[in-house]
Short mmCIF file of C-alpha atoms in Angstrom, two decimals:
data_model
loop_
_atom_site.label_atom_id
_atom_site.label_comp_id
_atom_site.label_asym_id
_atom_site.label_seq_id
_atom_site.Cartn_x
_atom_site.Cartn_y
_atom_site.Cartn_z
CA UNK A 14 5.02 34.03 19.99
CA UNK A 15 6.17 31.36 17.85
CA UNK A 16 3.69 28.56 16.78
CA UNK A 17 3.80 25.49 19.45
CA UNK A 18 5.64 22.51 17.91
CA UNK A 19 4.90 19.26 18.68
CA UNK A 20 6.85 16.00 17.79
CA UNK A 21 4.77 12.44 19.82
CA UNK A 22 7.20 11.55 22.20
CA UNK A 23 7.26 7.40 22.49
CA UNK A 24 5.41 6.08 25.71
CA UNK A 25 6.58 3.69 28.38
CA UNK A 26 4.36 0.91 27.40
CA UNK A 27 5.85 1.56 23.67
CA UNK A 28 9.54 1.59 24.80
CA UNK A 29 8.46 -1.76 27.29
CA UNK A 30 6.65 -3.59 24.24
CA UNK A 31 9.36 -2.90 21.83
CA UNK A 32 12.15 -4.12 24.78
CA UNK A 33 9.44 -7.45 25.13
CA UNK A 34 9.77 -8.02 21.08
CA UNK A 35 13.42 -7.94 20.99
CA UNK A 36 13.47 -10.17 23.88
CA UNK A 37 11.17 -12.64 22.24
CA UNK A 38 13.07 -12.31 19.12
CA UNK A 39 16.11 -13.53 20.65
CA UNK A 40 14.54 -16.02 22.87
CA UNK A 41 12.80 -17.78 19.08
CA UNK A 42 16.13 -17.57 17.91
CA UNK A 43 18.08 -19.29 20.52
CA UNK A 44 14.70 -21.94 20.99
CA UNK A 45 14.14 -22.44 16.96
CA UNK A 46 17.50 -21.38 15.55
CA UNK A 47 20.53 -22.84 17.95
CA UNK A 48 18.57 -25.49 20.22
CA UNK A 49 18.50 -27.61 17.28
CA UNK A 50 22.37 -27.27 16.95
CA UNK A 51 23.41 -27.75 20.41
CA UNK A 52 21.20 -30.80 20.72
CA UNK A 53 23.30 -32.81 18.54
CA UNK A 54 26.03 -30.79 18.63
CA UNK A 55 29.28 -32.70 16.67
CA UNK A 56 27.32 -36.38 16.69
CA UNK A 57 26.99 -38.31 13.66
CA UNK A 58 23.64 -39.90 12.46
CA UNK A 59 24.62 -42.88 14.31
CA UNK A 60 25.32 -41.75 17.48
CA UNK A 61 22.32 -39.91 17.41
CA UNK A 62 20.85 -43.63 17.27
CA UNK A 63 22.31 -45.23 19.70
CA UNK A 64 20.92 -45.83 23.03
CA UNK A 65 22.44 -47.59 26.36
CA UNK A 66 20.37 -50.88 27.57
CA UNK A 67 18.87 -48.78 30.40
CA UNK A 68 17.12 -46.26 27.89
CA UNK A 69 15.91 -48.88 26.03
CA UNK A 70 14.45 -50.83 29.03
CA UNK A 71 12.69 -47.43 30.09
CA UNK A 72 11.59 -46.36 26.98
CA UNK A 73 13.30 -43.13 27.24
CA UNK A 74 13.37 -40.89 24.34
CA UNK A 75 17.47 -39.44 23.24
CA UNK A 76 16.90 -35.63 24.27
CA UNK A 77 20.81 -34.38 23.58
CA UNK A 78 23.83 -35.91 22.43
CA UNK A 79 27.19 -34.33 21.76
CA UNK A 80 30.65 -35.63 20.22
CA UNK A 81 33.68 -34.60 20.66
CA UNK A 82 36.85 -35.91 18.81
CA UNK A 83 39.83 -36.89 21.36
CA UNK A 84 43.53 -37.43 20.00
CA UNK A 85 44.30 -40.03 22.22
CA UNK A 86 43.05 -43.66 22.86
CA UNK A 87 39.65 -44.51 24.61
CA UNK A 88 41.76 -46.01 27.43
CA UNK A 89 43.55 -42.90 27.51
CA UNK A 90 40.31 -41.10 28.00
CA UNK A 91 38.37 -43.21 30.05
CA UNK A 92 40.78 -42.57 33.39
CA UNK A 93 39.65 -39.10 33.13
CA UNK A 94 36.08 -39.40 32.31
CA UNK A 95 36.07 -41.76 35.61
CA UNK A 96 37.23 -39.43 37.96
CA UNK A 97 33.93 -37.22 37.24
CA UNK A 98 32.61 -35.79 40.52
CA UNK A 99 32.40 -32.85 43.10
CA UNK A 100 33.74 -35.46 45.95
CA UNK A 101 36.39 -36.73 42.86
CA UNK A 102 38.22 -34.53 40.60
CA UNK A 103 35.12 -32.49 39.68
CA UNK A 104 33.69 -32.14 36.06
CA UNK A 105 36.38 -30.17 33.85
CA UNK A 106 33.79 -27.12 32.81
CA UNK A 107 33.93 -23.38 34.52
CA UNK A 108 34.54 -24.79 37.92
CA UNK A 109 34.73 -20.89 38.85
CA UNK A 110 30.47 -20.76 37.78
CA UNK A 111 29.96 -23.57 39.85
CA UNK A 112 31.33 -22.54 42.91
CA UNK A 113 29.26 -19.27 42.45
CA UNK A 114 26.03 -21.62 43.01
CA UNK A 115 27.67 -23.64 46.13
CA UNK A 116 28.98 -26.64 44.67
CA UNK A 117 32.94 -26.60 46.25
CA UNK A 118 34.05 -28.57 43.25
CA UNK A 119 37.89 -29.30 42.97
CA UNK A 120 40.07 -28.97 39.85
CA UNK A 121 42.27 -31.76 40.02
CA UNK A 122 44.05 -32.22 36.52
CA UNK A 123 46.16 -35.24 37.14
CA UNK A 124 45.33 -38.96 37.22
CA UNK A 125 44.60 -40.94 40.28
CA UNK A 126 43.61 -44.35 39.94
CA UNK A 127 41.84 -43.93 43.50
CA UNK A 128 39.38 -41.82 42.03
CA UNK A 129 38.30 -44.38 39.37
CA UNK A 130 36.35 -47.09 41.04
CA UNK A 131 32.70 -47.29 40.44
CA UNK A 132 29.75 -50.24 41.12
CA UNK A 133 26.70 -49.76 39.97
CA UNK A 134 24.70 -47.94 42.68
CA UNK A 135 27.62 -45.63 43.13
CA UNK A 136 26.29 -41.64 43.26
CA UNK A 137 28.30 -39.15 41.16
CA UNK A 138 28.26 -36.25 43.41
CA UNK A 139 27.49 -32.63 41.45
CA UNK A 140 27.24 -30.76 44.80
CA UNK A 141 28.32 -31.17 48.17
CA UNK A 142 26.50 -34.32 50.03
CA UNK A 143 25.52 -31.59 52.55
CA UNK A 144 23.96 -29.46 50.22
CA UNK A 145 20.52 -29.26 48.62
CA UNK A 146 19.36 -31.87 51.53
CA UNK A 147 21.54 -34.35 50.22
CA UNK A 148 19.88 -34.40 46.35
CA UNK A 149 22.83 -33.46 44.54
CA UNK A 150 23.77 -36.33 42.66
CA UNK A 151 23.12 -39.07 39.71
CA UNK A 152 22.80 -43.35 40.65
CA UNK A 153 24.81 -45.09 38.02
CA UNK A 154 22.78 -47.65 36.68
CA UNK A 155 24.93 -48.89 34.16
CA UNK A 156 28.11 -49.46 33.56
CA UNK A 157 31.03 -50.55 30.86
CA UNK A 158 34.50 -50.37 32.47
CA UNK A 159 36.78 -48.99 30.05
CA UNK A 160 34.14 -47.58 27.81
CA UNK A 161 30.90 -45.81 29.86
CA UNK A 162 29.02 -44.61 32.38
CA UNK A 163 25.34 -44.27 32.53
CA UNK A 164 23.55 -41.92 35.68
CA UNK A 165 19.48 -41.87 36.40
CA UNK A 166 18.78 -38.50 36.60
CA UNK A 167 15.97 -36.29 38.21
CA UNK A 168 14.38 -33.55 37.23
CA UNK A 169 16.33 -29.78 38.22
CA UNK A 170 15.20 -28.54 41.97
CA UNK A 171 13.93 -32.30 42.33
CA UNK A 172 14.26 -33.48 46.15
CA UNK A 173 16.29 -36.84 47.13
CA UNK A 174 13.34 -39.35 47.40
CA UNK A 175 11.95 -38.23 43.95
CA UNK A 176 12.14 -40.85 41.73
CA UNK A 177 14.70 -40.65 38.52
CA UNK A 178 13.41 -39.26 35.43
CA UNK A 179 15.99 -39.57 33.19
CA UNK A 180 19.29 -40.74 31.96
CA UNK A 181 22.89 -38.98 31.58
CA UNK A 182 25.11 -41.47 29.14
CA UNK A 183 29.01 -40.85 29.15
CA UNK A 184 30.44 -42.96 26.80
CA UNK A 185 34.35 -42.89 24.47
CA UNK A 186 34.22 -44.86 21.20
CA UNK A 187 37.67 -46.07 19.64
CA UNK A 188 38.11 -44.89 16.35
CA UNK A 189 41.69 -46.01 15.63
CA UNK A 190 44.60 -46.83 17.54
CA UNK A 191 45.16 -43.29 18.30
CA UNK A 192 41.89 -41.48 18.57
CA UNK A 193 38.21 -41.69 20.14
CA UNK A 194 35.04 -39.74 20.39
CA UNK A 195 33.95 -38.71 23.80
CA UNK A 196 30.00 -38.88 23.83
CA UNK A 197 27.73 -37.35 26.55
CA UNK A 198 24.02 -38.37 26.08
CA UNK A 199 20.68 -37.55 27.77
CA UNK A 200 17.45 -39.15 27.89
CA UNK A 201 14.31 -38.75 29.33
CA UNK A 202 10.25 -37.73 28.81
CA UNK A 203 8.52 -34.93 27.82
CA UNK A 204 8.05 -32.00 30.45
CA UNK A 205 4.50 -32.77 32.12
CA UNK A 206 3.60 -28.97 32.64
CA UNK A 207 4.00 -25.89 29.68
CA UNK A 208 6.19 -23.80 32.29
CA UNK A 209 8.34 -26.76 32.86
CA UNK A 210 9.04 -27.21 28.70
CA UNK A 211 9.69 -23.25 28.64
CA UNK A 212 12.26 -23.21 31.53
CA UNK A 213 14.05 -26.50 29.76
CA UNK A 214 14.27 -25.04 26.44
CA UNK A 215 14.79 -21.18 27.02
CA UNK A 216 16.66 -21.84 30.28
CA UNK A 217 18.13 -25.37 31.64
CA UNK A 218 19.13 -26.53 28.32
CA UNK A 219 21.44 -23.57 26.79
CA UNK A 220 22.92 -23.67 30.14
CA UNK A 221 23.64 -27.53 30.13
CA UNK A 222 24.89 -27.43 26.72
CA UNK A 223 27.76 -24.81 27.69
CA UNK A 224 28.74 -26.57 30.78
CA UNK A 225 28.72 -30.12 29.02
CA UNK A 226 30.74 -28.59 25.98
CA UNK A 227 33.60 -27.51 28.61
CA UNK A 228 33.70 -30.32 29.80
CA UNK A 229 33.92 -32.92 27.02
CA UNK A 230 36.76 -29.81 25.48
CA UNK A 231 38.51 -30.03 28.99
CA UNK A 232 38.38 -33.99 29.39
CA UNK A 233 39.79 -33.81 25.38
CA UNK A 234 42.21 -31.72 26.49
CA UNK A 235 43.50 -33.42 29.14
CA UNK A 236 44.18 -36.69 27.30
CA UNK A 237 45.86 -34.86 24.44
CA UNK A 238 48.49 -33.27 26.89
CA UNK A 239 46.44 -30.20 26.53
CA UNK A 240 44.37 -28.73 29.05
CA UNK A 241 42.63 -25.65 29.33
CA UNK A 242 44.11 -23.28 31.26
CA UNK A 243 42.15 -21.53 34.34
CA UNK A 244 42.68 -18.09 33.00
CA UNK A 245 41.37 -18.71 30.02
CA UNK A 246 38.06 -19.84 31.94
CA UNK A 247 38.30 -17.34 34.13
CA UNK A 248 38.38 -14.32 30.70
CA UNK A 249 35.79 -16.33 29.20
CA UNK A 250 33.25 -16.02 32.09
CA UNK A 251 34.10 -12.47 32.22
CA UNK A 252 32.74 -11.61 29.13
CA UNK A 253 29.64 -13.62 29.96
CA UNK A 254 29.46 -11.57 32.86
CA UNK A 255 30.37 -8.25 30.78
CA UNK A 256 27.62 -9.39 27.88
CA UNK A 257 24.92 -9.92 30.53
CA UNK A 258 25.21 -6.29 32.32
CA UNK A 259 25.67 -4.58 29.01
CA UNK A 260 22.34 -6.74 27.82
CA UNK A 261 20.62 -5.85 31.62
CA UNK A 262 21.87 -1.75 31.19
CA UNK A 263 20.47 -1.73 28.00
CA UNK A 264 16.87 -3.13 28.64
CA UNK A 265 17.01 -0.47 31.48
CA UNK A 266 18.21 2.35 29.42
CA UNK A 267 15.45 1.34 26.70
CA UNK A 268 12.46 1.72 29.21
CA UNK A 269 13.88 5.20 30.55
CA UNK A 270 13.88 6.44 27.03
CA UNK A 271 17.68 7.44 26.73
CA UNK A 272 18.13 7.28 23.23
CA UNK A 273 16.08 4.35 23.27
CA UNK A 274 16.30 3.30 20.14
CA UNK A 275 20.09 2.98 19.30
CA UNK A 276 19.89 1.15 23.11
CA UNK A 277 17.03 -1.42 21.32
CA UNK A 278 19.32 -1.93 18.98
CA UNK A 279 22.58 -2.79 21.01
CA UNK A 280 20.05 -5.46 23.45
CA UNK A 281 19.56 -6.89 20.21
CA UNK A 282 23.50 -6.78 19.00
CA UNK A 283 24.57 -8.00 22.86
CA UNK A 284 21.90 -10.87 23.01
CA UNK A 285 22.82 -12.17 19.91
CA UNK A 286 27.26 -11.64 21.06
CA UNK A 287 25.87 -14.00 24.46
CA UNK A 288 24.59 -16.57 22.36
CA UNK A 289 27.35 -16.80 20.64
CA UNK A 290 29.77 -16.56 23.82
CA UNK A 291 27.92 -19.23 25.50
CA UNK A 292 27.16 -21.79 23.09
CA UNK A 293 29.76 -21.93 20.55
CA UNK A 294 32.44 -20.57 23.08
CA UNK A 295 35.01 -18.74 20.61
CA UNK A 296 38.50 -18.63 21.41
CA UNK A 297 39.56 -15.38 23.32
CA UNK A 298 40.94 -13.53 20.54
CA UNK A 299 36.98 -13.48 18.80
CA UNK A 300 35.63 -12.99 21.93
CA UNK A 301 37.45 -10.09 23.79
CA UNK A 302 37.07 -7.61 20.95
CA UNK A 303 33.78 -8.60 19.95
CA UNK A 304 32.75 -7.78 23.96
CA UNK A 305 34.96 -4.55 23.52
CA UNK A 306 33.18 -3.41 20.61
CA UNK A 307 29.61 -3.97 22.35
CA UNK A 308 31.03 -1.57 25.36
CA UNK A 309 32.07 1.12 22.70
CA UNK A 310 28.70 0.79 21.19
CA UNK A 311 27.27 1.04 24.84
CA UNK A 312 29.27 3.82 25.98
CA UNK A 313 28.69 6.08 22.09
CA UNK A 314 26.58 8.77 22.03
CA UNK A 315 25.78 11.01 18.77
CA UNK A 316 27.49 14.45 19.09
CA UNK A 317 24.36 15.94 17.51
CA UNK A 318 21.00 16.07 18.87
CA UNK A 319 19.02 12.88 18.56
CA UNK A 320 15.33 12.50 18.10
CA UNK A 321 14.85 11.76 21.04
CA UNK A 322 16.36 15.18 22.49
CA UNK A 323 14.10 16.76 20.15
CA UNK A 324 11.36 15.26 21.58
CA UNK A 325 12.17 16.25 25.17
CA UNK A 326 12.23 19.96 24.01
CA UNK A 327 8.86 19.64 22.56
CA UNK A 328 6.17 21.78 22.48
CA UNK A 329 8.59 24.48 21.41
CA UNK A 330 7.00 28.28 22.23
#
């Protein structure tokens, strides 16, 4: 009879604290690493400064601001940056993502002077008026024609008779007879609740951030003759989608224990590729093999046994 063999076998609650770290890891990263990045993402020190009247008067704190250069005039811009709206010509991002969560936004890439009028009181619509009891929008409370916008905002899930909380700024700066900076600025107070900080900075802001950056790109675009085509959108948000169920069949492969530790290490690989996917938004020909090679790397299994296996067999008699 040979002599029993036995190699520890990792537990569950090893496999699930190891799948928590990673998580964490990632989570520090994107909060410590790339918040500060996308919070000021392309502004100069003195746009980082600046603040509308409004703020001012309210004593709101600057929370984001990002810059985009635009070759084109700011009255060549500011046409399309007043047509913003679900009941106008919608908001230039992934119009595909925000149909997903109700919002029946158009895609209208032309001018239309009709769509350009605004007083102050007027609501910029972000969902349907019939949707979300009627609480889908932003009051403009101040307003430059020809140069910006300013919206009171209120907090995310917020009801219609809760008071504003905060500011949305959309503003283009001349910066020669042929070019501008588009500028998109929020402002508001500090979260009043831990959980409500935590969902802003691991959740609502990474998501803002890549919607906002489409749109200042596809507003950019637009004046400049160039617009972003809806296939491209439509590949991009199909590697999001790709990333996020390798990232999902990973964590679940982890906690089963199927060569659990090559699958810790492609979570880490595909959380850091989403990141990257999301927030700086690389043109297709980065991102489609970069998503490839994650799916190889998902898909690759060792010809020869793995620990793991070895583990399974054990004890040996």
């Amino acid at each position: 009879m040979a002599v029993p063999y036995f190699i520890p076998v990792a537990t569950p609650l090893r496999r699930a604290g190891a799948l928590f770290g990673a998580t964490a890891a990632l989570l520090g990263l994107l909060v410590a690493g790339a918040r500060p990045w996308y919070s000021t993402w392309g502004a100069s020190a003195e746009e980082q400064r600046a603040r509308p009247e409004v703020a001012v008067s309210r004593g709101l704190q600057l929370q984001e601001v990002r810059t985009v250069p635009v070759q084109a005039p700011a009255e060549q811009v500011f046409p399309w940056l007043a047509q913003l709206g679900q009941d106008r010509a919608g908001f230039y991002s992934y119009d595909l993502l925000e149909n997903l969560v109700g919002c029946r936004m158009p895609r209208i890439e032309r001018l239309d002077p009709s769509l350009q009028h605004w007083s102050i009181g007027d609501r910029l619509w972000m969902y349907p008026q019939d949707e979300l009891g009627g609480a889908g929008y932003a009051r403009l409370v101040e307003y430059r024609p020809g140069s910006a916008l300013v919206f009171e905002t209120r907090a995310p899930g917020a009801g219609a008779d809760a008071p504003a909380s905060g500011l949305w700024s959309l503003e283009v700066r001349a910066t020669g007879p042929g070019s501008s900076r588009l500028i998109a600025s929020s402002f508001g107070s500090s979260p009043t609740s831990l959980l409500g900080a935590v969902f802003n900075r691991a959740v609502f802001e990474p998501m803002h951030f890549a919607m906002e950056r489409r749109m200042l790109k596809g507003i950019a675009g637009l004046a400049e003759g160039a617009p972003i085509s809806a296939a491209s959108d439509a590949v991009m948000l199909g590697l999001w989608a790709l990333t996020l169920t390798v990232f999902i069949t990973s964590a679940l492969l982890v906690l089963l224990g199927w060569r659990w530790r090559l699958r810790l290490l492609t979570l880490v690989l595909v959380g850091l590729a989403f990141q990257v996917l999301t927030l700086e938004q690389p043109s297709l020909w980065i991102g489609v093999p970069l998503v490839a090679g994650l799916l190889l790397l998902l898909a690759w299994a060792p010809r020869r046994a793995s620990g793991d296996q070895l583990r399974q067999l054990a004890p040996v008699i």
